[in-house]
Amino acid sequence: MENLPSRAISRLTLAIGIVAVIGLVAISLFFAVGGFWGPLNDLSIAIEAILCALLAWMLHPVFREWSPRSSQLMLLAALAGGVIVSMGSAFVIFKVTGYFLAGLIMFLGYAFIGLWVLALNYHSQHHGIWPPGLTRLGQVAGAIMTLGWLSIPGILGGVDSPTDASWMENLSQGNALGWMILLPIWCFWLSRILLKSSSHK
């Protein structure tokens, strides 16, 4: 990690956590009062995913050192996830689809990002770079995010209503626990660690 811009990455992970919190507040207020809070939540979901893809890009050099074979594939997964989540967000904001189908697309995008989060923390654990608790949290968050793969049948079938959803589409929504709650906590934790390391340089 010595050759990475730790302070910049610390700020980026902090930004991811903050955007996720904004999204949580927005969705809560949307269910309470409605209005523009819904689109704000959709926008924050896309921004979080884009920032996660940027984080994957910035951490790629060290990930490549840990695992040259899988790092490239995982980077592509994170970048694809950022694009897919952004598409889902745009679909619901501009009313291309209903909220349910757009949500399934966003869940799939975060499943791609979850693969990267899971793999990054798995290899980090084996190299002892970060605290064990942080890497375990990252692996749990990434694993939960991969539940979004279950949304694929619903996307292909154009399911756009909760009443038409199967157990797979409903279970795929559980991946939100990963990117709405656990991943932001992981980001705040990593931000603090990187900030401390950069202050000692």
Coordinates of C-alpha atoms in Angstrom, one line a residue:
M1 CA 0.0 0.0 0.0
E2 CA 3.0 2.3 0.3
N3 CA 3.0 3.3 -3.3
L4 CA -0.7 4.2 -3.4
P5 CA -2.2 7.7 -2.7
S6 CA -3.5 6.7 0.7
R7 CA -5.0 10.2 1.4
A8 CA -6.9 10.3 -1.9
I9 CA -8.2 6.8 -1.4
S10 CA -9.2 7.6 2.2
R11 CA -11.2 10.6 0.9
L12 CA -12.8 8.5 -1.8
T13 CA -13.9 5.8 0.7
L14 CA -15.2 8.5 3.0
A15 CA -17.2 9.9 0.1
I16 CA -18.7 6.5 -0.6
G17 CA -19.9 6.2 2.9
I18 CA -21.4 9.7 3.0
V19 CA -23.2 9.2 -0.3
A20 CA -24.7 5.9 1.1
V21 CA -25.9 7.7 4.2
I22 CA -27.5 10.4 2.1
G23 CA -29.2 7.6 0.1
L24 CA -30.5 6.0 3.3
V25 CA -31.9 9.4 4.6
A26 CA -33.4 10.1 1.2
I27 CA -35.2 6.7 0.9
S28 CA -36.5 7.1 4.4
L29 CA -37.9 10.5 3.7
F30 CA -39.4 9.4 0.4
F31 CA -41.4 6.7 2.2
A32 CA -42.4 9.3 4.8
V33 CA -43.3 12.3 2.7
G34 CA -42.6 11.4 -1.0
G35 CA -41.5 14.0 -3.4
F36 CA -38.1 14.5 -4.8
W37 CA -36.5 12.3 -2.1
G38 CA -37.1 9.3 -4.4
P39 CA -35.0 10.6 -7.3
L40 CA -32.4 11.8 -4.9
N41 CA -32.1 8.3 -3.5
D42 CA -31.8 6.9 -7.1
L43 CA -29.1 9.4 -7.9
S44 CA -27.2 8.6 -4.7
I45 CA -27.3 4.9 -5.6
A46 CA -25.7 5.6 -8.9
I47 CA -23.1 7.9 -7.5
E48 CA -22.1 5.3 -4.8
A49 CA -21.7 2.7 -7.5
I50 CA -19.6 5.0 -9.7
L51 CA -17.4 5.9 -6.7
C52 CA -17.0 2.2 -6.0
A53 CA -15.8 1.6 -9.5
L54 CA -13.3 4.4 -9.1
L55 CA -12.1 2.9 -5.9
A56 CA -11.6 -0.4 -7.7
W57 CA -9.5 1.4 -10.3
M58 CA -7.4 3.2 -7.6
L59 CA -6.8 0.0 -5.6
H60 CA -6.0 -2.1 -8.7
P61 CA -2.2 -1.7 -8.4
V62 CA -2.1 -3.3 -5.0
F63 CA -4.8 -5.9 -5.9
R64 CA -2.7 -6.8 -8.9
E65 CA 0.3 -7.5 -6.6
W66 CA -1.9 -9.8 -4.4
S67 CA -3.5 -11.7 -7.3
P68 CA -2.3 -11.0 -10.9
R69 CA -4.8 -13.5 -12.3
S70 CA -8.1 -12.4 -10.8
S71 CA -7.4 -8.7 -10.3
Q72 CA -8.0 -7.7 -13.9
L73 CA -11.3 -9.6 -14.0
M74 CA -12.5 -8.2 -10.8
L75 CA -11.7 -4.7 -11.9
L76 CA -13.8 -5.2 -15.0
A77 CA -16.6 -6.6 -12.8
A78 CA -16.5 -3.4 -10.6
L79 CA -16.5 -1.1 -13.7
A80 CA -19.3 -3.0 -15.3
G81 CA -21.2 -2.8 -12.0
G82 CA -20.9 0.9 -11.9
V83 CA -22.3 1.2 -15.4
I84 CA -25.2 -1.2 -14.8
V85 CA -26.2 0.5 -11.6
S86 CA -26.1 3.9 -13.3
M87 CA -28.4 2.5 -16.1
G88 CA -30.9 1.2 -13.6
S89 CA -30.9 4.6 -11.8
A90 CA -31.4 6.5 -15.0
F91 CA -34.2 4.2 -16.1
V92 CA -36.2 4.9 -13.0
I93 CA -35.4 8.7 -12.9
F94 CA -36.4 9.2 -16.5
K95 CA -39.3 6.7 -16.2
V96 CA -38.0 4.3 -18.9
T97 CA -39.1 1.5 -16.6
G98 CA -40.9 1.2 -13.3
Y99 CA -39.1 1.3 -10.0
F100 CA -39.2 -2.5 -9.6
L101 CA -37.4 -3.5 -12.8
A102 CA -35.0 -0.6 -12.4
G103 CA -34.2 -1.8 -8.9
L104 CA -33.5 -5.3 -10.2
I105 CA -31.0 -3.8 -12.7
M106 CA -29.3 -1.9 -9.9
F107 CA -29.2 -5.1 -7.7
L108 CA -27.4 -6.8 -10.6
G109 CA -24.9 -4.0 -10.9
Y110 CA -24.1 -4.2 -7.2
A111 CA -23.7 -7.9 -7.5
F112 CA -20.8 -7.2 -9.9
I113 CA -19.3 -4.7 -7.5
G114 CA -19.8 -7.2 -4.7
L115 CA -17.6 -9.7 -6.5
W116 CA -14.8 -7.2 -6.4
V117 CA -15.4 -6.3 -2.8
L118 CA -15.4 -10.0 -1.8
A119 CA -12.2 -10.8 -3.8
L120 CA -10.3 -7.7 -2.6
N121 CA -10.9 -8.5 1.0
Y122 CA -10.2 -12.2 0.6
H123 CA -6.8 -11.5 -0.9
S124 CA -6.1 -8.7 1.6
Q125 CA -6.8 -11.2 4.5
H126 CA -4.2 -13.6 3.2
H127 CA -1.6 -10.8 3.0
G128 CA -2.4 -9.3 6.4
I129 CA -2.5 -5.7 5.0
W130 CA -5.7 -4.7 6.8
P131 CA -7.2 -5.6 10.2
P132 CA -8.9 -9.1 10.2
G133 CA -12.2 -7.5 11.3
L134 CA -12.2 -5.1 8.3
T135 CA -11.5 -7.9 5.8
R136 CA -14.2 -10.2 7.3
L137 CA -16.7 -7.3 7.1
G138 CA -15.7 -6.7 3.5
Q139 CA -16.2 -10.4 2.6
V140 CA -19.6 -10.5 4.3
A141 CA -20.7 -7.3 2.5
G142 CA -19.4 -8.6 -0.8
A143 CA -21.1 -12.0 -0.4
I144 CA -24.4 -10.4 0.5
M145 CA -24.2 -8.1 -2.5
T146 CA -23.8 -11.1 -4.8
L147 CA -27.4 -11.9 -4.0
G148 CA -28.2 -9.5 -6.8
W149 CA -27.4 -12.2 -9.3
L150 CA -30.8 -13.7 -8.5
S151 CA -32.4 -10.7 -10.2
I152 CA -31.3 -11.9 -13.7
P153 CA -34.4 -13.9 -14.4
G154 CA -36.6 -11.0 -13.4
I155 CA -34.6 -8.6 -15.6
L156 CA -34.8 -11.0 -18.6
G157 CA -38.5 -11.5 -18.0
G158 CA -39.2 -7.8 -17.7
V159 CA -40.7 -8.2 -14.2
D160 CA -41.7 -4.7 -13.1
S161 CA -44.1 -5.3 -10.3
P162 CA -43.7 -6.8 -6.8
T163 CA -46.9 -8.8 -7.4
D164 CA -45.2 -10.6 -10.4
A165 CA -41.9 -11.2 -8.7
S166 CA -40.8 -14.7 -7.8
W167 CA -38.8 -15.7 -4.7
M168 CA -35.6 -15.1 -6.6
E169 CA -36.4 -11.4 -7.4
N170 CA -37.5 -10.9 -3.8
L171 CA -34.4 -12.5 -2.4
S172 CA -32.2 -10.5 -4.7
Q173 CA -33.3 -7.3 -2.9
G174 CA -31.5 -8.6 0.2
N175 CA -28.2 -7.5 -1.5
A176 CA -29.2 -3.9 -0.5
L177 CA -28.0 -4.8 3.0
G178 CA -24.5 -5.1 1.6
W179 CA -24.2 -1.8 -0.3
M180 CA -26.6 0.3 1.8
I181 CA -25.3 -0.7 5.3
L182 CA -22.2 -3.0 5.4
L183 CA -20.2 -1.5 2.5
P184 CA -20.5 2.0 3.8
I185 CA -19.3 0.9 7.3
W186 CA -16.4 -0.9 5.6
C187 CA -15.6 2.3 3.7
F188 CA -15.6 4.5 6.8
W189 CA -13.4 2.0 8.6
L190 CA -10.9 1.7 5.6
S191 CA -10.9 5.5 5.3
R192 CA -9.8 5.9 8.9
I193 CA -7.0 3.3 8.5
L194 CA -5.7 4.9 5.3
L195 CA -5.8 8.4 6.8
K196 CA -3.8 7.2 9.8
S197 CA -1.2 5.5 7.5
S198 CA -0.8 8.6 5.4
S199 CA -0.3 10.8 8.5
H200 CA 2.6 8.6 9.5
K201 CA 4.5 9.1 6.2

